[in-house]
Short mmCIF file of C-alpha atoms in Angstrom, two decimals:
data_model
loop_
_atom_site.label_atom_id
_atom_site.label_comp_id
_atom_site.label_asym_id
_atom_site.label_seq_id
_atom_site.Cartn_x
_atom_site.Cartn_y
_atom_site.Cartn_z
CA MET A 660 105.55 53.71 52.15
CA SER A 661 107.06 50.42 53.19
CA ARG A 662 107.33 49.23 56.78
CA ASN A 663 111.10 49.74 56.75
CA GLU A 664 110.69 53.31 55.54
CA ARG A 665 108.19 54.05 58.32
CA LEU A 666 110.57 52.65 60.92
CA GLN A 667 113.40 54.72 59.49
CA ASN A 668 111.29 57.88 59.62
CA LYS A 669 110.41 57.13 63.25
CA ARG A 670 114.06 56.70 64.12
CA ASP A 671 114.91 59.96 62.38
CA ARG A 672 112.24 61.83 64.36
CA GLN A 673 113.55 60.36 67.61
CA LYS A 674 117.08 61.47 66.75
CA MET A 675 115.85 64.97 66.03
CA LEU A 676 114.11 65.14 69.38
CA ALA A 677 117.22 63.85 71.11
CA ILE A 678 119.38 66.65 69.69
CA LYS A 679 119.88 69.27 72.37
CA LYS A 680 118.22 72.53 71.50
CA PRO A 681 120.20 75.71 71.99
CA ASN A 682 119.57 77.27 75.40
CA GLU A 683 117.12 80.14 75.35
CA LEU A 684 118.43 83.41 76.71
CA VAL A 685 117.03 84.62 80.02
CA THR A 686 115.99 88.25 79.80
CA ARG A 687 117.91 90.92 81.72
CA ARG A 688 114.72 91.93 83.52
CA ASP A 689 114.17 88.38 84.82
CA ARG A 690 117.76 88.15 86.02
CA ILE A 691 117.48 91.46 87.87
CA ILE A 692 114.28 90.24 89.56
CA VAL A 693 116.00 87.02 90.67
CA ILE A 694 119.02 88.92 92.01
CA THR A 695 116.82 91.41 93.89
CA ILE A 696 114.67 88.71 95.51
CA SER A 697 117.73 86.62 96.38
CA ILE A 698 119.59 89.48 98.04
CA ALA A 699 116.44 90.53 99.92
CA PHE A 700 116.01 86.95 101.17
CA ILE A 701 119.63 86.69 102.27
CA PHE A 702 119.85 89.98 104.16
CA LEU A 703 116.35 89.90 105.69
CA PHE A 704 116.57 86.39 107.06
CA LEU A 705 120.24 86.75 108.02
CA TYR A 706 119.19 89.72 110.14
CA LEU A 707 116.39 87.68 111.73
CA ALA A 708 118.78 84.81 112.41
CA LEU A 709 121.53 86.92 113.99
CA ARG A 710 119.56 89.60 115.83
CA ASP A 711 119.67 89.83 119.60
CA ASN A 712 116.36 88.55 120.98
CA SER A 713 117.09 89.46 124.58
CA LEU A 714 115.09 92.18 126.29
CA PRO A 715 117.30 94.02 128.82
CA ASP A 716 115.74 95.40 132.01
CA ASN A 717 116.79 98.92 131.08
CA GLU A 718 114.38 98.77 128.13
CA LEU A 719 111.47 97.80 130.37
CA SER A 720 109.39 99.64 132.93
CA THR A 721 106.96 98.23 135.50
CA ILE A 722 103.48 99.65 135.89
CA ASN A 723 101.24 98.68 138.83
CA VAL A 724 97.65 97.97 137.87
CA THR A 725 94.50 96.40 139.27
CA LEU A 726 92.92 93.63 137.22
CA LYS A 727 89.40 94.51 136.20
CA ASP A 728 88.50 90.96 135.19
CA THR A 729 89.90 87.46 135.54
CA PRO A 730 92.62 86.98 132.88
CA LYS A 731 91.16 85.43 129.74
CA TYR A 732 92.94 82.72 127.76
CA ASP A 733 92.28 83.28 124.07
CA GLU A 734 92.98 80.86 121.21
CA TYR A 735 92.48 81.47 117.49
CA LYS A 736 93.69 80.20 114.14
CA ILE A 737 95.06 81.93 111.08
CA LYS A 738 95.11 79.36 108.31
CA SER A 739 96.79 76.30 109.89
CA THR A 740 98.60 78.15 112.68
CA THR A 741 97.15 78.33 116.19
CA TYR A 742 97.85 81.40 118.32
CA ARG A 743 97.33 81.68 122.09
CA ASP A 744 97.18 84.83 124.20
CA ILE A 745 96.35 85.89 127.73
CA ILE A 746 94.16 89.01 127.81
CA LEU A 747 94.37 91.32 130.81
CA THR A 748 91.98 94.19 131.45
CA THR A 749 92.82 96.81 134.06
CA LYS A 750 91.02 99.59 135.92
CA GLU A 751 93.71 102.12 135.04
CA TYR A 752 93.88 101.71 131.24
CA GLN A 753 91.31 101.57 128.48
CA HIS A 754 93.25 99.24 126.19
CA GLU A 755 93.76 95.58 126.94
CA PHE A 756 97.14 94.12 127.82
CA LYS A 757 98.19 90.84 126.19
CA ILE A 758 100.76 88.16 126.88
CA THR A 759 101.50 86.75 123.43
CA ALA A 760 103.87 84.67 121.28
CA MET A 761 107.07 83.53 123.04
CA THR A 762 106.15 85.51 126.17
CA TYR A 763 103.05 83.31 126.41
CA LYS A 764 105.20 80.17 126.10
CA ALA A 765 107.54 81.47 128.82
CA THR A 766 104.65 81.94 131.27
CA ASP A 767 104.14 79.59 134.23
CA HIS A 768 100.53 78.82 133.32
CA ASN A 769 99.70 76.52 136.22
CA SER A 770 100.74 79.09 138.82
CA PHE A 771 99.25 81.91 136.77
CA LYS A 772 95.80 80.31 136.58
CA ALA A 773 95.87 79.42 140.25
CA ASN A 774 97.02 82.77 141.62
CA ILE A 775 96.11 85.63 139.27
CA LYS A 776 92.49 86.69 139.78
CA VAL A 777 90.14 89.61 139.25
CA GLY A 778 90.88 92.49 141.62
CA ASP A 779 94.55 91.55 142.07
CA ARG A 780 97.18 94.27 142.17
CA VAL A 781 99.99 93.21 139.82
CA GLY A 782 103.08 94.70 138.21
CA LEU A 783 103.28 94.53 134.42
CA LYS A 784 106.54 94.93 132.53
CA ILE A 785 106.12 97.13 129.46
CA LYS A 786 108.64 98.53 126.99
CA LYS A 787 109.63 102.05 128.00
CA SER A 788 109.14 103.18 124.41
CA GLU A 789 105.44 102.23 124.65
CA LEU A 790 104.61 103.85 127.99
CA ASP A 791 103.17 107.02 126.47
CA ASN A 792 100.81 105.09 124.20
CA LEU A 793 99.18 102.60 126.56
CA ASN A 794 95.76 104.15 125.94
CA LYS A 795 96.30 105.02 122.28
CA GLY A 796 96.99 101.69 120.60
CA SER A 797 99.12 101.52 117.47
CA PHE A 798 98.92 101.00 113.73
CA TRP A 799 99.43 97.25 114.17
CA ASN A 800 97.16 96.47 117.10
CA ASP A 801 94.86 97.98 119.73
CA TYR A 802 96.42 96.27 122.76
CA ASN A 803 99.57 96.59 124.84
CA ASP A 804 102.25 93.89 124.91
CA VAL A 805 103.23 92.52 128.32
CA TYR A 806 106.76 91.14 128.88
CA GLY A 807 106.54 90.37 132.58
CA LEU A 808 103.99 89.97 135.37
CA LYS A 809 104.70 90.02 139.09
CA LYS A 810 102.44 89.59 142.10
CA ASP A 811 103.58 89.54 145.73
CA GLY A 812 107.21 89.34 144.63
CA ILE A 813 106.63 86.30 142.38
CA ASN A 814 107.42 86.49 138.64
CA TYR A 815 105.08 84.51 136.39
CA ILE A 816 106.97 85.14 133.14
CA ASN A 817 110.54 83.92 132.58
CA LEU A 818 112.25 86.42 130.27
CA GLU A 819 115.37 84.25 129.94
CA LEU A 820 113.22 81.37 128.71
CA LYS A 821 111.49 83.74 126.30
CA THR A 822 114.87 84.69 124.82
CA GLU A 823 115.93 81.03 124.52
CA LEU A 824 112.72 80.17 122.70
CA GLU A 825 113.11 83.09 120.29
CA ASP A 826 116.75 82.18 119.60
CA LYS A 827 115.70 78.63 118.81
CA ASP A 828 112.91 79.84 116.55
CA SER A 829 115.36 82.16 114.75
CA LYS A 830 117.30 79.14 113.49
CA TRP A 831 114.60 78.65 110.87
CA SER A 832 115.75 81.91 109.28
CA TYR A 833 119.01 80.24 108.21
CA PHE A 834 116.89 77.95 106.05
CA PHE A 835 115.66 80.90 103.98
CA VAL A 836 119.16 82.40 103.86
CA VAL A 837 120.33 79.21 102.12
CA VAL A 838 117.37 79.40 99.73
CA GLY A 839 118.41 82.95 98.80
CA ILE A 840 122.03 81.83 98.25
CA VAL A 841 120.86 79.00 95.96
CA MET A 842 118.71 81.43 93.95
CA LEU A 843 121.37 84.14 93.58
CA PRO A 844 123.62 82.49 90.91
CA TYR A 845 120.61 82.11 88.61
CA GLY A 846 120.46 85.89 88.35
CA PHE A 847 123.86 85.89 86.60
CA ILE A 848 123.19 83.04 84.17
CA LYS A 849 122.13 84.32 80.76
CA ASN A 850 121.35 80.91 79.28
CA LYS A 851 118.77 78.64 80.85
CA PRO A 852 120.68 76.22 83.11
CA LEU A 853 120.45 72.43 82.98
CA ILE A 854 118.86 72.42 86.45
CA SER A 855 116.03 74.93 86.73
CA MET A 856 115.89 77.34 89.64
CA ASP A 857 112.53 75.93 90.73
CA ARG A 858 113.99 72.44 91.00
CA ALA A 859 117.13 73.64 92.79
CA VAL A 860 115.08 75.62 95.33
CA THR A 861 112.68 72.71 95.87
CA LEU A 862 115.53 70.27 96.49
CA THR A 863 117.20 72.76 98.85
CA MET A 864 113.99 73.25 100.81
CA ILE A 865 113.41 69.51 101.16
CA LEU A 866 116.99 68.88 102.28
CA GLY A 867 116.90 71.90 104.62
CA LEU A 868 113.65 70.78 106.27
CA ILE A 869 115.04 67.30 106.82
CA LEU A 870 118.22 68.68 108.42
CA LEU A 871 116.30 71.13 110.62
CA LEU A 872 113.99 68.37 111.84
CA ILE A 873 116.95 66.07 112.54
CA PHE A 874 118.98 68.63 114.48
CA ASP A 875 116.09 70.49 116.13
#
């Protein structure tokens, strides 16, 4: 085979590779899975984004307890996330009480550490729905959540700040709502699209993270 013939064969192979192949059909099962996941994403995270994070006083009840020990500050990690709690033990109840999550962030820690000691008589705000189970624990945990702490008329937890922090944190849910919206059309496309769903979701996530960091 001459050199010219080899070059011609190479050009022919390149042309064949350049010809667009017919799109493969996406199975009905795969499309149903995409639609289901997309709708679940949209509704779940839309609910989280729009829900009312406030905790009205009529949903809370105050119990007066005596602290059995000095409140303990606890810190632990799950993967790369650090969690911080304040653990309270009382003479009246077997289970511990904990100030966690956004309630922890809404606590005046300097005043708390300086003024809340072992033997103190304090008022703890608890959800009314949990009052009957303070010594029983629950399926999720074996402690009781605290939403307010008062001593000598002074509140050490700002519930309004807690709500503001939770509302701000809820904004991240809109990010996943958009991801679900981007995924949804792929559930109705029978032929494989020019831009894959993986690439579209990745680009959306990158753009979304940039916007959230800019406007945070």
